[in-house]
């Protein structure tokens, strides 16, 4: 309100499963519903370069192909991710300069969740191996994303049976 922004909030229903996937589905449904009500053309998400690296590694460990290894797209339909080139550390430093404290979700520390274990164990080891690794991994996701987009465009006019085997 201080900055003149509208604020919208909701709670997931009691029957929403208590999983990360269910929470993401409920969150995106709420965001799309709010975007529709406010005549918004895009939903800006706060995913950072660190989130991009985590997504790339999770997809790699699950055996994804180029589409999955492209991780998150800067623009994907109605979703925009304007912070994908900025690290969490840079954002936190910016907030500190403004004397703002970021809100932290305590569930991000829970090792029961795969992403958290990856963040707490694997990324720490990768950082120790090469401090520039996160930036390089994010660049890899960008390259794979662009290659995937190129393949989609190149196969768009092909018959379905040929296009499926990109």
Short mmCIF file of N, CA and C in Angstrom, two decimals:
data_model
loop_
_atom_site.label_atom_id
_atom_site.label_comp_id
_atom_site.label_asym_id
_atom_site.label_seq_id
_atom_site.Cartn_x
_atom_site.Cartn_y
_atom_site.Cartn_z
N UNK A 1 0.83 -1.19 0.00
CA UNK A 1 0.00 0.00 0.00
C UNK A 1 0.88 1.25 0.00
N UNK A 2 1.98 1.21 0.75
CA UNK A 2 2.88 2.35 0.81
C UNK A 2 3.38 2.73 -0.58
N UNK A 3 3.62 1.76 -1.41
CA UNK A 3 4.15 1.99 -2.74
C UNK A 3 3.06 2.07 -3.81
N UNK A 4 1.81 1.97 -3.41
CA UNK A 4 0.71 2.10 -4.35
C UNK A 4 0.36 0.84 -5.12
N UNK A 5 0.76 -0.31 -4.63
CA UNK A 5 0.44 -1.57 -5.30
C UNK A 5 -0.79 -2.21 -4.68
N UNK A 6 -1.59 -2.83 -5.53
CA UNK A 6 -2.67 -3.67 -5.01
C UNK A 6 -2.05 -4.93 -4.44
N UNK A 7 -2.72 -5.51 -3.46
CA UNK A 7 -2.23 -6.75 -2.86
C UNK A 7 -3.36 -7.76 -2.87
N UNK A 8 -3.07 -8.95 -3.37
CA UNK A 8 -4.06 -10.02 -3.43
C UNK A 8 -3.50 -11.22 -2.69
N UNK A 9 -4.34 -11.89 -1.95
CA UNK A 9 -3.89 -13.06 -1.19
C UNK A 9 -4.99 -14.11 -1.18
N UNK A 10 -4.57 -15.34 -0.95
CA UNK A 10 -5.53 -16.45 -0.84
C UNK A 10 -4.84 -17.57 -0.08
N UNK A 11 -5.62 -18.51 0.37
CA UNK A 11 -5.11 -19.71 1.02
C UNK A 11 -5.55 -20.91 0.22
N UNK A 12 -4.68 -21.90 0.15
CA UNK A 12 -5.06 -23.14 -0.52
C UNK A 12 -6.15 -23.81 0.31
N UNK A 13 -6.98 -24.56 -0.34
CA UNK A 13 -8.05 -25.26 0.36
C UNK A 13 -7.47 -26.37 1.23
N UNK A 14 -8.23 -26.76 2.23
CA UNK A 14 -7.77 -27.80 3.15
C UNK A 14 -7.52 -29.13 2.46
N UNK A 15 -8.20 -29.37 1.33
CA UNK A 15 -8.01 -30.64 0.64
C UNK A 15 -6.84 -30.62 -0.35
N UNK A 16 -6.10 -29.52 -0.42
CA UNK A 16 -4.92 -29.47 -1.28
C UNK A 16 -3.85 -30.37 -0.69
N UNK A 17 -3.31 -31.32 -1.47
CA UNK A 17 -2.26 -32.20 -0.94
C UNK A 17 -1.05 -31.38 -0.47
N UNK A 18 -0.38 -31.85 0.54
CA UNK A 18 0.76 -31.15 1.11
C UNK A 18 2.05 -31.57 0.41
N UNK A 19 2.13 -31.24 -0.87
CA UNK A 19 3.33 -31.53 -1.65
C UNK A 19 3.77 -30.25 -2.34
N UNK A 20 5.05 -30.21 -2.72
CA UNK A 20 5.55 -29.04 -3.44
C UNK A 20 4.80 -28.86 -4.77
N UNK A 21 4.54 -29.96 -5.46
CA UNK A 21 3.85 -29.88 -6.75
C UNK A 21 2.44 -29.33 -6.59
N UNK A 22 1.71 -29.82 -5.59
CA UNK A 22 0.34 -29.35 -5.36
C UNK A 22 0.35 -27.87 -4.99
N UNK A 23 1.32 -27.46 -4.18
CA UNK A 23 1.41 -26.04 -3.79
C UNK A 23 1.69 -25.17 -5.02
N UNK A 24 2.57 -25.64 -5.91
CA UNK A 24 2.89 -24.88 -7.12
C UNK A 24 1.65 -24.76 -8.02
N UNK A 25 0.91 -25.85 -8.16
CA UNK A 25 -0.31 -25.82 -8.99
C UNK A 25 -1.31 -24.83 -8.41
N UNK A 26 -1.52 -24.88 -7.10
CA UNK A 26 -2.47 -23.96 -6.44
C UNK A 26 -1.99 -22.51 -6.57
N UNK A 27 -0.69 -22.30 -6.40
CA UNK A 27 -0.12 -20.95 -6.50
C UNK A 27 -0.31 -20.38 -7.91
N UNK A 28 0.00 -21.16 -8.91
CA UNK A 28 -0.13 -20.68 -10.29
C UNK A 28 -1.59 -20.45 -10.65
N UNK A 29 -2.48 -21.31 -10.18
CA UNK A 29 -3.92 -21.11 -10.43
C UNK A 29 -4.37 -19.78 -9.82
N UNK A 30 -3.93 -19.49 -8.60
CA UNK A 30 -4.27 -18.22 -7.95
C UNK A 30 -3.70 -17.05 -8.74
N UNK A 31 -2.45 -17.15 -9.16
CA UNK A 31 -1.83 -16.05 -9.92
C UNK A 31 -2.56 -15.81 -11.24
N UNK A 32 -2.94 -16.89 -11.92
CA UNK A 32 -3.65 -16.73 -13.19
C UNK A 32 -5.05 -16.15 -12.98
N UNK A 33 -5.71 -16.57 -11.92
CA UNK A 33 -7.03 -16.03 -11.60
C UNK A 33 -6.91 -14.54 -11.27
N UNK A 34 -5.92 -14.16 -10.51
CA UNK A 34 -5.70 -12.75 -10.16
C UNK A 34 -5.33 -11.94 -11.40
N UNK A 35 -4.49 -12.50 -12.26
CA UNK A 35 -4.12 -11.81 -13.50
C UNK A 35 -5.36 -11.56 -14.36
N UNK A 36 -6.24 -12.54 -14.41
CA UNK A 36 -7.48 -12.38 -15.18
C UNK A 36 -8.34 -11.26 -14.59
N UNK A 37 -8.50 -11.27 -13.26
CA UNK A 37 -9.32 -10.24 -12.59
C UNK A 37 -8.76 -8.84 -12.78
N UNK A 38 -7.44 -8.72 -12.85
CA UNK A 38 -6.80 -7.41 -12.94
C UNK A 38 -6.43 -7.04 -14.37
N UNK A 39 -6.87 -7.85 -15.34
CA UNK A 39 -6.56 -7.62 -16.75
C UNK A 39 -5.06 -7.52 -17.01
N UNK A 40 -4.29 -8.33 -16.32
CA UNK A 40 -2.84 -8.35 -16.49
C UNK A 40 -2.49 -9.24 -17.68
N UNK A 41 -1.44 -8.87 -18.39
CA UNK A 41 -1.02 -9.65 -19.56
C UNK A 41 0.12 -10.60 -19.24
N UNK A 42 0.73 -10.44 -18.06
CA UNK A 42 1.83 -11.33 -17.67
C UNK A 42 1.87 -11.45 -16.16
N UNK A 43 2.44 -12.54 -15.72
CA UNK A 43 2.66 -12.78 -14.30
C UNK A 43 4.16 -12.82 -14.09
N UNK A 44 4.70 -11.84 -13.38
CA UNK A 44 6.14 -11.78 -13.12
C UNK A 44 6.45 -12.62 -11.89
N UNK A 45 7.32 -13.59 -12.07
CA UNK A 45 7.72 -14.48 -10.98
C UNK A 45 9.11 -14.09 -10.49
N UNK A 46 9.44 -14.45 -9.28
CA UNK A 46 10.70 -14.04 -8.67
C UNK A 46 11.82 -15.05 -8.77
N UNK A 47 11.76 -15.96 -9.74
CA UNK A 47 12.81 -16.96 -9.88
C UNK A 47 14.13 -16.28 -10.24
N UNK A 48 15.20 -16.72 -9.56
CA UNK A 48 16.52 -16.15 -9.76
C UNK A 48 17.43 -17.12 -10.51
N UNK A 49 18.64 -16.66 -10.75
CA UNK A 49 19.64 -17.51 -11.39
C UNK A 49 19.87 -18.79 -10.56
N UNK A 50 19.83 -18.66 -9.24
CA UNK A 50 20.02 -19.82 -8.37
C UNK A 50 18.89 -20.84 -8.58
N UNK A 51 17.66 -20.35 -8.72
CA UNK A 51 16.52 -21.25 -8.98
C UNK A 51 16.70 -21.94 -10.33
N UNK A 52 17.23 -21.21 -11.31
CA UNK A 52 17.46 -21.77 -12.64
C UNK A 52 18.48 -22.91 -12.55
N UNK A 53 19.55 -22.69 -11.81
CA UNK A 53 20.59 -23.72 -11.66
C UNK A 53 20.02 -24.95 -10.95
N UNK A 54 19.27 -24.72 -9.89
CA UNK A 54 18.65 -25.84 -9.17
C UNK A 54 17.75 -26.64 -10.10
N UNK A 55 16.95 -25.95 -10.90
CA UNK A 55 16.03 -26.63 -11.82
C UNK A 55 16.80 -27.43 -12.86
N UNK A 56 17.84 -26.83 -13.42
CA UNK A 56 18.69 -27.54 -14.39
C UNK A 56 19.24 -28.82 -13.76
N UNK A 57 19.81 -28.73 -12.56
CA UNK A 57 20.40 -29.90 -11.92
C UNK A 57 19.36 -30.96 -11.57
N UNK A 58 18.20 -30.52 -11.08
CA UNK A 58 17.13 -31.48 -10.79
C UNK A 58 16.69 -32.22 -12.04
N UNK A 59 16.54 -31.48 -13.14
CA UNK A 59 16.15 -32.12 -14.40
C UNK A 59 17.25 -33.06 -14.91
N UNK A 60 18.50 -32.63 -14.77
CA UNK A 60 19.62 -33.48 -15.18
C UNK A 60 19.63 -34.78 -14.39
N UNK A 61 19.41 -34.69 -13.09
CA UNK A 61 19.42 -35.89 -12.24
C UNK A 61 18.23 -36.80 -12.51
N UNK A 62 17.18 -36.24 -13.11
CA UNK A 62 16.00 -37.05 -13.46
C UNK A 62 16.10 -37.61 -14.87
N UNK A 63 17.18 -37.26 -15.59
CA UNK A 63 17.38 -37.80 -16.92
C UNK A 63 16.65 -37.05 -18.02
N UNK A 64 16.50 -35.75 -17.87
CA UNK A 64 15.78 -34.95 -18.87
C UNK A 64 16.59 -34.79 -20.15
N UNK A 65 15.87 -34.49 -21.21
CA UNK A 65 16.49 -34.14 -22.47
C UNK A 65 16.68 -32.63 -22.55
N UNK A 66 16.90 -32.14 -23.77
CA UNK A 66 17.22 -30.71 -23.93
C UNK A 66 16.10 -29.80 -23.44
N UNK A 67 14.85 -30.20 -23.61
CA UNK A 67 13.74 -29.36 -23.15
C UNK A 67 13.80 -29.17 -21.63
N UNK A 68 13.99 -30.24 -20.91
CA UNK A 68 14.07 -30.14 -19.45
C UNK A 68 15.34 -29.45 -18.98
N UNK A 69 16.44 -29.67 -19.69
CA UNK A 69 17.70 -29.05 -19.29
C UNK A 69 17.73 -27.56 -19.60
N UNK A 70 16.80 -27.11 -20.44
CA UNK A 70 16.65 -25.68 -20.67
C UNK A 70 16.08 -25.00 -19.45
N UNK A 71 15.63 -25.78 -18.48
CA UNK A 71 15.09 -25.32 -17.19
C UNK A 71 13.94 -24.35 -17.41
N UNK A 72 13.96 -23.22 -16.72
CA UNK A 72 12.84 -22.27 -16.80
C UNK A 72 13.08 -21.27 -17.94
N UNK A 73 12.02 -20.92 -18.61
CA UNK A 73 12.12 -19.93 -19.70
C UNK A 73 11.87 -18.53 -19.14
N UNK A 74 12.55 -17.55 -19.72
CA UNK A 74 12.32 -16.16 -19.29
C UNK A 74 10.87 -15.76 -19.50
N UNK A 75 10.31 -16.22 -20.60
CA UNK A 75 8.90 -15.97 -20.88
C UNK A 75 8.31 -17.28 -21.36
N UNK A 76 7.27 -17.71 -20.69
CA UNK A 76 6.62 -18.96 -21.02
C UNK A 76 5.12 -18.72 -20.94
N UNK A 77 4.52 -18.42 -22.09
CA UNK A 77 3.10 -18.10 -22.14
C UNK A 77 2.85 -16.85 -21.30
N UNK A 78 2.07 -16.96 -20.25
CA UNK A 78 1.74 -15.80 -19.42
C UNK A 78 2.73 -15.58 -18.28
N UNK A 79 3.74 -16.44 -18.16
CA UNK A 79 4.69 -16.33 -17.07
C UNK A 79 5.96 -15.64 -17.53
N UNK A 80 6.41 -14.64 -16.75
CA UNK A 80 7.65 -13.92 -17.03
C UNK A 80 8.58 -14.08 -15.83
N UNK A 81 9.85 -14.27 -16.13
CA UNK A 81 10.85 -14.43 -15.07
C UNK A 81 11.97 -13.42 -15.29
N UNK A 82 11.75 -12.18 -14.90
CA UNK A 82 12.72 -11.12 -15.18
C UNK A 82 14.00 -11.18 -14.37
N UNK A 83 14.07 -12.03 -13.35
CA UNK A 83 15.24 -12.07 -12.48
C UNK A 83 16.16 -13.27 -12.73
N UNK A 84 15.96 -13.99 -13.82
CA UNK A 84 16.74 -15.21 -14.05
C UNK A 84 18.24 -14.97 -14.22
N UNK A 85 18.64 -13.76 -14.54
CA UNK A 85 20.06 -13.47 -14.70
C UNK A 85 20.70 -12.92 -13.44
N UNK A 86 19.92 -12.83 -12.36
CA UNK A 86 20.40 -12.22 -11.12
C UNK A 86 20.46 -13.27 -10.02
N UNK A 87 21.58 -13.35 -9.34
CA UNK A 87 21.73 -14.35 -8.28
C UNK A 87 20.96 -13.92 -7.04
N UNK A 88 20.65 -14.91 -6.23
CA UNK A 88 19.98 -14.65 -4.96
C UNK A 88 20.84 -13.72 -4.09
N UNK A 89 22.15 -13.94 -4.12
CA UNK A 89 23.08 -13.12 -3.34
C UNK A 89 22.99 -11.64 -3.79
N UNK A 90 22.92 -11.40 -5.09
CA UNK A 90 22.82 -10.02 -5.59
C UNK A 90 21.51 -9.36 -5.13
N UNK A 91 20.43 -10.13 -5.17
CA UNK A 91 19.13 -9.60 -4.74
C UNK A 91 19.15 -9.29 -3.25
N UNK A 92 19.72 -10.18 -2.46
CA UNK A 92 19.79 -9.94 -1.02
C UNK A 92 20.67 -8.73 -0.69
N UNK A 93 21.75 -8.53 -1.45
CA UNK A 93 22.61 -7.36 -1.25
C UNK A 93 21.84 -6.08 -1.60
N UNK A 94 21.07 -6.13 -2.66
CA UNK A 94 20.25 -4.98 -3.06
C UNK A 94 19.23 -4.64 -1.97
N UNK A 95 18.56 -5.66 -1.45
CA UNK A 95 17.59 -5.45 -0.39
C UNK A 95 18.25 -4.87 0.86
N UNK A 96 19.45 -5.34 1.18
CA UNK A 96 20.17 -4.82 2.35
C UNK A 96 20.47 -3.34 2.17
N UNK A 97 20.85 -2.93 0.95
CA UNK A 97 21.11 -1.51 0.70
C UNK A 97 19.85 -0.66 0.91
N UNK A 98 18.69 -1.27 0.67
CA UNK A 98 17.41 -0.57 0.88
C UNK A 98 16.87 -0.75 2.30
N UNK A 99 17.64 -1.45 3.13
CA UNK A 99 17.23 -1.75 4.51
C UNK A 99 15.93 -2.55 4.56
N UNK A 100 15.82 -3.49 3.60
CA UNK A 100 14.67 -4.39 3.55
C UNK A 100 15.15 -5.80 3.88
N UNK A 101 14.32 -6.53 4.55
CA UNK A 101 14.65 -7.90 4.93
C UNK A 101 13.82 -8.85 4.06
N UNK A 102 14.48 -9.76 3.35
CA UNK A 102 13.71 -10.71 2.53
C UNK A 102 12.91 -11.65 3.42
N UNK A 103 11.77 -12.06 2.95
CA UNK A 103 10.96 -13.04 3.67
C UNK A 103 11.50 -14.43 3.32
N UNK A 104 11.72 -15.22 4.32
CA UNK A 104 12.25 -16.56 4.11
C UNK A 104 11.19 -17.59 4.48
N UNK A 105 11.01 -18.55 3.58
CA UNK A 105 10.07 -19.64 3.82
C UNK A 105 10.83 -20.74 4.56
N UNK A 106 10.44 -21.05 5.80
CA UNK A 106 11.17 -22.07 6.57
C UNK A 106 11.18 -23.44 5.90
N UNK A 107 10.21 -23.71 5.02
CA UNK A 107 10.20 -25.02 4.36
C UNK A 107 11.40 -25.17 3.42
N UNK A 108 12.04 -24.06 3.03
CA UNK A 108 13.22 -24.14 2.17
C UNK A 108 14.43 -24.76 2.87
N UNK A 109 14.35 -24.92 4.18
CA UNK A 109 15.43 -25.55 4.92
C UNK A 109 15.16 -27.01 5.22
N UNK A 110 13.99 -27.50 4.87
CA UNK A 110 13.58 -28.86 5.20
C UNK A 110 14.24 -29.87 4.26
N UNK A 111 15.15 -30.71 4.76
CA UNK A 111 15.87 -31.65 3.88
C UNK A 111 15.00 -32.78 3.32
N UNK A 112 13.73 -32.84 3.73
CA UNK A 112 12.85 -33.85 3.14
C UNK A 112 12.59 -33.56 1.67
N UNK A 113 12.74 -32.30 1.27
CA UNK A 113 12.47 -31.91 -0.10
C UNK A 113 13.75 -32.00 -0.93
N UNK A 114 13.64 -32.64 -2.09
CA UNK A 114 14.79 -32.87 -2.95
C UNK A 114 15.52 -31.58 -3.30
N UNK A 115 14.78 -30.54 -3.66
CA UNK A 115 15.41 -29.28 -4.05
C UNK A 115 16.25 -28.73 -2.88
N UNK A 116 15.76 -28.86 -1.68
CA UNK A 116 16.49 -28.36 -0.52
C UNK A 116 17.78 -29.14 -0.29
N UNK A 117 17.71 -30.46 -0.44
CA UNK A 117 18.92 -31.27 -0.29
C UNK A 117 19.93 -30.91 -1.37
N UNK A 118 19.46 -30.68 -2.57
CA UNK A 118 20.34 -30.28 -3.66
C UNK A 118 21.01 -28.95 -3.30
N UNK A 119 20.22 -28.01 -2.80
CA UNK A 119 20.73 -26.68 -2.42
C UNK A 119 21.74 -26.79 -1.28
N UNK A 120 21.42 -27.61 -0.29
CA UNK A 120 22.25 -27.70 0.92
C UNK A 120 23.52 -28.53 0.73
N UNK A 121 23.45 -29.53 -0.14
CA UNK A 121 24.59 -30.45 -0.27
C UNK A 121 25.30 -30.32 -1.61
N UNK A 122 24.58 -30.53 -2.70
CA UNK A 122 25.21 -30.57 -4.02
C UNK A 122 25.73 -29.19 -4.42
N UNK A 123 24.91 -28.15 -4.26
CA UNK A 123 25.37 -26.83 -4.69
C UNK A 123 26.53 -26.31 -3.85
N UNK A 124 26.55 -26.65 -2.59
CA UNK A 124 27.71 -26.27 -1.76
C UNK A 124 28.99 -26.91 -2.29
N UNK A 125 28.90 -28.18 -2.68
CA UNK A 125 30.06 -28.87 -3.24
C UNK A 125 30.46 -28.27 -4.58
N UNK A 126 29.48 -27.93 -5.41
CA UNK A 126 29.77 -27.31 -6.70
C UNK A 126 30.42 -25.94 -6.49
N UNK A 127 29.91 -25.16 -5.55
CA UNK A 127 30.51 -23.84 -5.25
C UNK A 127 31.96 -24.00 -4.80
N UNK A 128 32.24 -25.01 -4.00
CA UNK A 128 33.62 -25.24 -3.53
C UNK A 128 34.52 -25.65 -4.69
N UNK A 129 33.95 -26.38 -5.64
CA UNK A 129 34.71 -26.82 -6.81
C UNK A 129 35.06 -25.64 -7.72
N UNK A 130 34.06 -24.77 -7.97
CA UNK A 130 34.28 -23.63 -8.85
C UNK A 130 33.27 -22.53 -8.49
N UNK A 131 33.73 -21.43 -7.94
CA UNK A 131 32.82 -20.35 -7.55
C UNK A 131 31.99 -19.78 -8.71
N UNK A 132 32.44 -19.96 -9.94
CA UNK A 132 31.70 -19.46 -11.10
C UNK A 132 30.73 -20.49 -11.66
N UNK A 133 30.65 -21.66 -11.04
CA UNK A 133 29.86 -22.77 -11.59
C UNK A 133 28.39 -22.43 -11.76
N UNK A 134 27.80 -21.72 -10.81
CA UNK A 134 26.36 -21.41 -10.92
C UNK A 134 26.09 -20.58 -12.17
N UNK A 135 26.92 -19.58 -12.39
CA UNK A 135 26.74 -18.74 -13.57
C UNK A 135 26.91 -19.56 -14.85
N UNK A 136 27.88 -20.45 -14.85
CA UNK A 136 28.12 -21.30 -16.03
C UNK A 136 26.97 -22.27 -16.25
N UNK A 137 26.44 -22.84 -15.18
CA UNK A 137 25.30 -23.75 -15.31
C UNK A 137 24.07 -23.01 -15.80
N UNK A 138 23.85 -21.80 -15.31
CA UNK A 138 22.71 -20.99 -15.79
C UNK A 138 22.88 -20.69 -17.27
N UNK A 139 24.11 -20.40 -17.70
CA UNK A 139 24.36 -20.14 -19.12
C UNK A 139 24.06 -21.39 -19.94
N UNK A 140 24.42 -22.56 -19.42
CA UNK A 140 24.12 -23.82 -20.10
C UNK A 140 22.61 -23.98 -20.28
N UNK A 141 21.84 -23.68 -19.23
CA UNK A 141 20.38 -23.75 -19.34
C UNK A 141 19.87 -22.80 -20.41
N UNK A 142 20.43 -21.59 -20.48
CA UNK A 142 20.03 -20.62 -21.51
C UNK A 142 20.30 -21.16 -22.91
N UNK A 143 21.48 -21.72 -23.10
CA UNK A 143 21.85 -22.25 -24.42
C UNK A 143 20.90 -23.37 -24.81
N UNK A 144 20.64 -24.29 -23.89
CA UNK A 144 19.75 -25.41 -24.19
C UNK A 144 18.32 -24.93 -24.43
N UNK A 145 17.90 -23.92 -23.71
CA UNK A 145 16.57 -23.36 -23.91
C UNK A 145 16.44 -22.76 -25.31
N UNK A 146 17.46 -22.01 -25.72
CA UNK A 146 17.44 -21.41 -27.07
C UNK A 146 17.48 -22.48 -28.15
N UNK A 147 18.28 -23.52 -27.95
CA UNK A 147 18.31 -24.62 -28.91
C UNK A 147 16.95 -25.29 -29.00
N UNK A 148 16.30 -25.46 -27.87
CA UNK A 148 14.98 -26.08 -27.84
C UNK A 148 13.96 -25.20 -28.57
N UNK A 149 14.03 -23.90 -28.32
CA UNK A 149 13.12 -22.97 -29.00
C UNK A 149 13.35 -23.02 -30.52
N UNK A 150 14.63 -23.09 -30.93
CA UNK A 150 14.96 -23.19 -32.35
C UNK A 150 14.36 -24.45 -32.95
N UNK A 151 14.50 -25.57 -32.25
CA UNK A 151 13.94 -26.83 -32.75
C UNK A 151 12.42 -26.76 -32.85
N UNK A 152 11.77 -26.15 -31.87
CA UNK A 152 10.32 -25.98 -31.93
C UNK A 152 9.92 -25.18 -33.16
N UNK A 153 10.60 -24.06 -33.38
CA UNK A 153 10.30 -23.21 -34.54
C UNK A 153 10.57 -23.94 -35.85
N UNK A 154 11.69 -24.67 -35.89
CA UNK A 154 12.08 -25.36 -37.12
C UNK A 154 11.14 -26.50 -37.47
N UNK A 155 10.50 -27.09 -36.46
CA UNK A 155 9.62 -28.24 -36.72
C UNK A 155 8.14 -27.86 -36.71
N UNK A 156 7.83 -26.60 -36.49
CA UNK A 156 6.43 -26.18 -36.36
C UNK A 156 5.59 -26.48 -37.59
N UNK A 157 6.18 -26.41 -38.76
CA UNK A 157 5.43 -26.61 -40.00
C UNK A 157 5.46 -28.05 -40.50
N UNK A 158 6.18 -28.92 -39.81
CA UNK A 158 6.27 -30.31 -40.23
C UNK A 158 5.03 -31.07 -39.82
N UNK A 159 4.70 -32.15 -40.55
CA UNK A 159 3.59 -33.00 -40.11
C UNK A 159 3.86 -33.53 -38.70
N UNK A 160 2.80 -33.74 -37.93
CA UNK A 160 2.93 -34.15 -36.53
C UNK A 160 3.82 -35.36 -36.33
N UNK A 161 3.70 -36.37 -37.20
CA UNK A 161 4.47 -37.59 -36.98
C UNK A 161 5.97 -37.33 -37.14
N UNK A 162 6.34 -36.38 -37.97
CA UNK A 162 7.77 -36.03 -38.09
C UNK A 162 8.20 -35.09 -36.97
N UNK A 163 7.37 -34.14 -36.62
CA UNK A 163 7.73 -33.12 -35.62
C UNK A 163 7.92 -33.72 -34.25
N UNK A 164 7.20 -34.79 -33.93
CA UNK A 164 7.32 -35.40 -32.61
C UNK A 164 8.74 -35.90 -32.35
N UNK A 165 9.43 -36.34 -33.41
CA UNK A 165 10.78 -36.85 -33.26
C UNK A 165 11.76 -35.74 -33.63
N UNK A 166 11.82 -34.72 -32.76
CA UNK A 166 12.63 -33.54 -33.05
C UNK A 166 14.08 -33.90 -33.22
#
